[in-house]
PDB file of C-alpha atoms in Angstrom:
ATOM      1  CA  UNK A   1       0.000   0.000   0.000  1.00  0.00           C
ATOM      2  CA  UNK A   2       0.942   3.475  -0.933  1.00  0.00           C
ATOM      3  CA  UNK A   3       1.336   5.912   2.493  1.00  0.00           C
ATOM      4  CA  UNK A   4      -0.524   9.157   2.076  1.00  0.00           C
ATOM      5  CA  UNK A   5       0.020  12.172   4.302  1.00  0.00           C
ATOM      6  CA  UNK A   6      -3.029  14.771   4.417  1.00  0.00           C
ATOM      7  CA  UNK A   7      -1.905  18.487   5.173  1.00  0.00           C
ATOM      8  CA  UNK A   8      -4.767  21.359   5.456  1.00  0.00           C
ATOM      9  CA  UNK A   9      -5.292  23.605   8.216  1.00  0.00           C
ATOM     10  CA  UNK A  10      -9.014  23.174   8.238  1.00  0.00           C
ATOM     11  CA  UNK A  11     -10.081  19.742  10.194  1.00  0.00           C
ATOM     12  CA  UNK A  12     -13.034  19.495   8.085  1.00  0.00           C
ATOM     13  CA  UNK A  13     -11.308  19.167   4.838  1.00  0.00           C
ATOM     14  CA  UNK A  14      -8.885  16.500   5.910  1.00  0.00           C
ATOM     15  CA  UNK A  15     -11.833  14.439   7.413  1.00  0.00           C
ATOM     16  CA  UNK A  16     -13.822  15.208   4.615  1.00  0.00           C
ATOM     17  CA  UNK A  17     -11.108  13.510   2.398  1.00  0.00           C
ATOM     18  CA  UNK A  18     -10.667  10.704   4.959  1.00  0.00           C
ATOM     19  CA  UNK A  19     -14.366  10.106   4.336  1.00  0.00           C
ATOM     20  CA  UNK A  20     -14.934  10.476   0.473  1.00  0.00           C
ATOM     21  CA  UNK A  21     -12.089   8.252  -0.657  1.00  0.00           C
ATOM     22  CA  UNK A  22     -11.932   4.579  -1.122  1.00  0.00           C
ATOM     23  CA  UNK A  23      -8.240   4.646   0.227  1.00  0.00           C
ATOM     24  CA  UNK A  24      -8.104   0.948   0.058  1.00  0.00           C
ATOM     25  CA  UNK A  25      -9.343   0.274  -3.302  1.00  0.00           C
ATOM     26  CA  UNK A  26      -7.011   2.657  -4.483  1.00  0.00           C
ATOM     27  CA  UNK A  27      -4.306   0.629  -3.032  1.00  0.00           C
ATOM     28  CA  UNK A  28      -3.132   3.366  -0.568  1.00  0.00           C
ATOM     29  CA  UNK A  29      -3.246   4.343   3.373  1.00  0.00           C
ATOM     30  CA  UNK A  30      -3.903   7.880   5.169  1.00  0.00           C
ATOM     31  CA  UNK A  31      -0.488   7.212   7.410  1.00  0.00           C
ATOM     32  CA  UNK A  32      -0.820  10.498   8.679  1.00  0.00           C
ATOM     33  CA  UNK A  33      -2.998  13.667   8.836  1.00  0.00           C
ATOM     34  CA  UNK A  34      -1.180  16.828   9.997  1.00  0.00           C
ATOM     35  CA  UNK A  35      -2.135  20.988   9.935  1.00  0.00           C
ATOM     36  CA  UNK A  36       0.888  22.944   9.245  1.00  0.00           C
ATOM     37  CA  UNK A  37       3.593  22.218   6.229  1.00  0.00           C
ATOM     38  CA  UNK A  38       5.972  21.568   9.226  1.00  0.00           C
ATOM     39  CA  UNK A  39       3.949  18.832  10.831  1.00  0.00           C
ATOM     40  CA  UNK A  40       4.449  17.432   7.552  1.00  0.00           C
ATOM     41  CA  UNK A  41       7.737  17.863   6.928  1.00  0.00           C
ATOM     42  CA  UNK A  42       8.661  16.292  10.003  1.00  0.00           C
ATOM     43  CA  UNK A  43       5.948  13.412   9.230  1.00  0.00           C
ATOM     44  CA  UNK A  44       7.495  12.746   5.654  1.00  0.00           C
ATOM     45  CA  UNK A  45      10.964  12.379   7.848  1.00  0.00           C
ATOM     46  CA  UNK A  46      10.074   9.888  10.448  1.00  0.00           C
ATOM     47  CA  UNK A  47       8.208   7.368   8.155  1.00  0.00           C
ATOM     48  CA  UNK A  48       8.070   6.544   4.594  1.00  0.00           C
ATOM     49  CA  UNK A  49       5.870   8.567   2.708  1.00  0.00           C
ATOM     50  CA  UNK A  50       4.878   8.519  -0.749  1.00  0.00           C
ATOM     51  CA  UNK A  51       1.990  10.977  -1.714  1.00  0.00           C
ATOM     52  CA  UNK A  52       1.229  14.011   0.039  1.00  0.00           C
ATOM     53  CA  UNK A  53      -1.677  16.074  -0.470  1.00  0.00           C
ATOM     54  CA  UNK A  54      -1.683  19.603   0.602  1.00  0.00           C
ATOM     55  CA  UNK A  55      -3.677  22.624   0.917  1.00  0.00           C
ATOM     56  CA  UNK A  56      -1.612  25.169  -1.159  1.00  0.00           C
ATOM     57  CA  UNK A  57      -2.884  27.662   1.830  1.00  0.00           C
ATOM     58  CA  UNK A  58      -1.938  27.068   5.633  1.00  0.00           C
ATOM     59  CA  UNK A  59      -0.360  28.862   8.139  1.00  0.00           C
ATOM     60  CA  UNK A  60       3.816  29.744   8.473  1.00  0.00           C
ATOM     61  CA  UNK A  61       4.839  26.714   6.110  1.00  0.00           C
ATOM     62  CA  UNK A  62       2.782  26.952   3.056  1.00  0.00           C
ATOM     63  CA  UNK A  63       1.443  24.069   0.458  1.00  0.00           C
ATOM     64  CA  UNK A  64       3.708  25.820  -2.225  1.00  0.00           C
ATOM     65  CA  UNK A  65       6.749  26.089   0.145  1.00  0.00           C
ATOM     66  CA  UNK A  66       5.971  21.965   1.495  1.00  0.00           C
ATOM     67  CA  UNK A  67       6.048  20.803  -1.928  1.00  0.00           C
ATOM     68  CA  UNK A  68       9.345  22.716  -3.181  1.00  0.00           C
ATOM     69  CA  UNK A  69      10.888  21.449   0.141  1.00  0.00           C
ATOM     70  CA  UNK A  70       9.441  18.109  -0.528  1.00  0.00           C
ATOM     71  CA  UNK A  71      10.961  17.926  -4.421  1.00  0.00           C
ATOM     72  CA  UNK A  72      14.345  19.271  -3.046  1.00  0.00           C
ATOM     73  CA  UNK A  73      14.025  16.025  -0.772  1.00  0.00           C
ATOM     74  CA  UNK A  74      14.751  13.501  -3.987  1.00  0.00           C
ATOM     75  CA  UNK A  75      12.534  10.841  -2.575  1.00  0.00           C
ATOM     76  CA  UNK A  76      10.283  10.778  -5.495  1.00  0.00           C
ATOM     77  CA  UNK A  77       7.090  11.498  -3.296  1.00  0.00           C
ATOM     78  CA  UNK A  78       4.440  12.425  -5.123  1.00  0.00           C
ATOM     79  CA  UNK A  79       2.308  16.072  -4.261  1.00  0.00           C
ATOM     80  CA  UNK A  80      -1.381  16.613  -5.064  1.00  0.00           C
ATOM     81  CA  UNK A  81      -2.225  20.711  -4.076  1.00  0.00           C
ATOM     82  CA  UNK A  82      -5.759  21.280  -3.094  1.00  0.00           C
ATOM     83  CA  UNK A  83      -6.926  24.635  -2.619  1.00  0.00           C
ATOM     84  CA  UNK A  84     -10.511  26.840  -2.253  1.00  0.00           C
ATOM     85  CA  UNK A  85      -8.694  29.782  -2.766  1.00  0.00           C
ATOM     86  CA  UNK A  86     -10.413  32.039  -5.495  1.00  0.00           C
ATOM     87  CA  UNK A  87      -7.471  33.550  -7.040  1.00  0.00           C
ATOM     88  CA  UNK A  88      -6.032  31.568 -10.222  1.00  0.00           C
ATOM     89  CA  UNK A  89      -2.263  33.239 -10.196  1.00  0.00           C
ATOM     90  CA  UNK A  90      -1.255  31.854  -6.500  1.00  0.00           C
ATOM     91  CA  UNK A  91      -2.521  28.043  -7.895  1.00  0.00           C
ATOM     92  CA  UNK A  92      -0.600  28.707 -10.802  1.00  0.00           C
ATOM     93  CA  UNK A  93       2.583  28.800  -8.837  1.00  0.00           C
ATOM     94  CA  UNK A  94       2.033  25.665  -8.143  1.00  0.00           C
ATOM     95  CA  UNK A  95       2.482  24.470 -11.579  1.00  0.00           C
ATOM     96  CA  UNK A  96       5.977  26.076 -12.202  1.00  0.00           C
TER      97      UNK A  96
END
C-alpha cells in the first residue's frame, strides 16, 4: 500500500477527504494527517511517505513552500495541491 500524508489547516477538509475516498481500493493508506507544512515535513521524515496532499494555503509553512521542500528532498514522493482559494495566479505557482 501506498502511504498518504493529508496536510490542510481546516479539520473538516482532511476528514472530509478521509471520508470520500476509497483509500483501500485505491491501493493506498492515510499514514498520517497533519495541519501545518511543518507537521508534515517532520511526518514525511520519520516514516516513509509517498503521496502528500496539501492545501496550497496554511499557516507559516505553506502548500507551495511543502512541496518545493518536498521535491528538493529527492525521494520521489508524489504532491497533489488542493486549494478553495479564489485567485487563479497563486494556484498557478504551483504548476511552475
Amino acid at each position: 500500500m501506498f502511504q498518504v500524508l493529508l496536510a490542510d489547516d481546516e479539520p473538516s477538509v482532511t476528514d472530509a477527504l478521509r471520508r470520500s475516498i476509497n483509500w483501500a481500493a485505491c491501493g493506498l493508506e492515510v499514514a498520517a494527517v497533519v495541519t501545518s507544512g511543518e507537521e508534515a515535513l517532520a511526518c514525511i521524515n520519520e516514516r516513509p511517505i509517498h503521496i502528500v496532499i496539501t492545501d496550497i494555503r496554511m499557516a507559516n509553512t505553506d502548500g507551495l513552500s511543502l512541496c518545493q521542500q518536498i521535491s528538493r528532498m529527492n525521494r520521489g514522493i508524489q504532491t497533489i495541491i488542493i486549494s478553495g482559494f479564489a485567485e487563479f495566479s497563486y494556484a498557478q505557482k504551483a504548476l511552475s
